[in-house]
Amino acid sequence: MIKCLLLAALGGSLIGYATMTTRDCPLKKRHSRKDDEEESARELKARLKALELQTRVDSLERVIEDLKAAQQGNTQQKQI
């Protein structure tokens, strides 16, 4: 249970970080097309990193679920 909560918190904070880094700031002045392209590239990299981390969190959650199911299966076999 605690592991699931930690993973959920980690996933939420990672998504929040990626959203924060890709958000456009209205006070930011744009100087050139090159700056726009560089900013776009940074946003894409941040989104990709967030997606990779979310994929890892999802796979860890599946592993935890599988381990819980296996543990419950072992408990039921011992009772028989």
PDB file of C-alpha atoms in Angstrom:
ATOM      1  CA  MET A   1       0.000   0.000   0.000  1.00  0.00           C
ATOM      2  CA  ILE A   2       2.771   2.402   0.933  1.00  0.00           C
ATOM      3  CA  LYS A   3       4.711   1.538  -2.219  1.00  0.00           C
ATOM      4  CA  CYS A   4       1.656   2.280  -4.355  1.00  0.00           C
ATOM      5  CA  LEU A   5       1.201   5.643  -2.665  1.00  0.00           C
ATOM      6  CA  LEU A   6       4.853   6.506  -3.173  1.00  0.00           C
ATOM      7  CA  LEU A   7       4.684   5.547  -6.841  1.00  0.00           C
ATOM      8  CA  ALA A   8       1.521   7.587  -7.308  1.00  0.00           C
ATOM      9  CA  ALA A   9       3.128  10.601  -5.654  1.00  0.00           C
ATOM     10  CA  LEU A  10       6.227  10.198  -7.798  1.00  0.00           C
ATOM     11  CA  GLY A  11       4.161   9.962 -10.959  1.00  0.00           C
ATOM     12  CA  GLY A  12       2.114  13.028 -10.036  1.00  0.00           C
ATOM     13  CA  SER A  13       5.171  15.098  -9.231  1.00  0.00           C
ATOM     14  CA  LEU A  14       6.867  14.090 -12.487  1.00  0.00           C
ATOM     15  CA  ILE A  15       3.843  15.039 -14.541  1.00  0.00           C
ATOM     16  CA  GLY A  16       3.607  18.329 -12.651  1.00  0.00           C
ATOM     17  CA  TYR A  17       7.279  19.028 -13.303  1.00  0.00           C
ATOM     18  CA  ALA A  18       6.920  18.329 -17.016  1.00  0.00           C
ATOM     19  CA  THR A  19       3.851  20.549 -17.217  1.00  0.00           C
ATOM     20  CA  MET A  20       5.634  23.317 -15.376  1.00  0.00           C
ATOM     21  CA  THR A  21       8.695  23.179 -17.633  1.00  0.00           C
ATOM     22  CA  THR A  22       6.662  23.198 -20.847  1.00  0.00           C
ATOM     23  CA  ARG A  23       4.231  25.962 -19.899  1.00  0.00           C
ATOM     24  CA  ASP A  24       4.605  29.201 -21.847  1.00  0.00           C
ATOM     25  CA  CYS A  25       5.334  32.214 -19.714  1.00  0.00           C
ATOM     26  CA  PRO A  26       3.464  35.342 -20.905  1.00  0.00           C
ATOM     27  CA  LEU A  27       6.253  37.612 -19.665  1.00  0.00           C
ATOM     28  CA  LYS A  28       8.869  35.857 -21.748  1.00  0.00           C
ATOM     29  CA  LYS A  29       9.909  37.781 -24.852  1.00  0.00           C
ATOM     30  CA  ARG A  30      10.626  35.917 -28.033  1.00  0.00           C
ATOM     31  CA  HIS A  31      13.686  37.105 -29.886  1.00  0.00           C
ATOM     32  CA  SER A  32      13.979  34.968 -32.961  1.00  0.00           C
ATOM     33  CA  ARG A  33      12.768  31.904 -34.774  1.00  0.00           C
ATOM     34  CA  LYS A  34      15.850  30.051 -33.560  1.00  0.00           C
ATOM     35  CA  ASP A  35      14.840  30.763 -29.954  1.00  0.00           C
ATOM     36  CA  ASP A  36      11.349  29.444 -30.717  1.00  0.00           C
ATOM     37  CA  GLU A  37      12.802  26.264 -32.208  1.00  0.00           C
ATOM     38  CA  GLU A  38      15.103  25.759 -29.231  1.00  0.00           C
ATOM     39  CA  GLU A  39      12.221  26.283 -26.812  1.00  0.00           C
ATOM     40  CA  SER A  40      10.079  23.852 -28.780  1.00  0.00           C
ATOM     41  CA  ALA A  41      12.877  21.282 -28.668  1.00  0.00           C
ATOM     42  CA  ARG A  42      13.203  21.727 -24.883  1.00  0.00           C
ATOM     43  CA  GLU A  43       9.446  21.275 -24.478  1.00  0.00           C
ATOM     44  CA  LEU A  44       9.503  18.096 -26.546  1.00  0.00           C
ATOM     45  CA  LYS A  45      12.423  16.730 -24.533  1.00  0.00           C
ATOM     46  CA  ALA A  46      10.610  17.492 -21.264  1.00  0.00           C
ATOM     47  CA  ARG A  47       7.447  15.789 -22.500  1.00  0.00           C
ATOM     48  CA  LEU A  48       9.424  12.769 -23.689  1.00  0.00           C
ATOM     49  CA  LYS A  49      11.184  12.495 -20.325  1.00  0.00           C
ATOM     50  CA  ALA A  50       7.841  12.730 -18.504  1.00  0.00           C
ATOM     51  CA  LEU A  51       6.379  10.039 -20.755  1.00  0.00           C
ATOM     52  CA  GLU A  52       9.372   7.753 -20.173  1.00  0.00           C
ATOM     53  CA  LEU A  53       9.113   8.229 -16.409  1.00  0.00           C
ATOM     54  CA  GLN A  54       5.351   7.634 -16.454  1.00  0.00           C
ATOM     55  CA  THR A  55       5.961   4.425 -18.413  1.00  0.00           C
ATOM     56  CA  ARG A  56       8.412   3.287 -15.737  1.00  0.00           C
ATOM     57  CA  VAL A  57       5.917   4.096 -12.978  1.00  0.00           C
ATOM     58  CA  ASP A  58       3.193   2.175 -14.814  1.00  0.00           C
ATOM     59  CA  SER A  59       5.431  -0.869 -15.233  1.00  0.00           C
ATOM     60  CA  LEU A  60       6.413  -0.759 -11.548  1.00  0.00           C
ATOM     61  CA  GLU A  61       2.742  -0.605 -10.590  1.00  0.00           C
ATOM     62  CA  ARG A  62       2.081  -3.704 -12.727  1.00  0.00           C
ATOM     63  CA  VAL A  63       4.970  -5.531 -11.049  1.00  0.00           C
ATOM     64  CA  ILE A  64       3.585  -4.642  -7.615  1.00  0.00           C
ATOM     65  CA  GLU A  65       0.138  -5.895  -8.627  1.00  0.00           C
ATOM     66  CA  ASP A  66       1.653  -9.144  -9.937  1.00  0.00           C
ATOM     67  CA  LEU A  67       3.608  -9.622  -6.713  1.00  0.00           C
ATOM     68  CA  LYS A  68       0.496  -9.021  -4.630  1.00  0.00           C
ATOM     69  CA  ALA A  69      -1.443 -11.537  -6.722  1.00  0.00           C
ATOM     70  CA  ALA A  70       1.354 -14.083  -6.358  1.00  0.00           C
ATOM     71  CA  GLN A  71       1.500 -13.489  -2.616  1.00  0.00           C
ATOM     72  CA  GLN A  72      -2.255 -13.988  -2.316  1.00  0.00           C
ATOM     73  CA  GLY A  73      -1.959 -17.171  -4.388  1.00  0.00           C
ATOM     74  CA  ASN A  74       0.745 -18.500  -2.059  1.00  0.00           C
ATOM     75  CA  THR A  75      -1.397 -17.674   0.974  1.00  0.00           C
ATOM     76  CA  GLN A  76      -4.363 -19.533  -0.485  1.00  0.00           C
ATOM     77  CA  GLN A  77      -2.213 -22.589  -1.280  1.00  0.00           C
ATOM     78  CA  LYS A  78      -0.938 -22.691   2.309  1.00  0.00           C
ATOM     79  CA  GLN A  79      -4.499 -22.640   3.628  1.00  0.00           C
ATOM     80  CA  ILE A  80      -5.422 -25.684   1.519  1.00  0.00           C
TER      81      ILE A  80
END
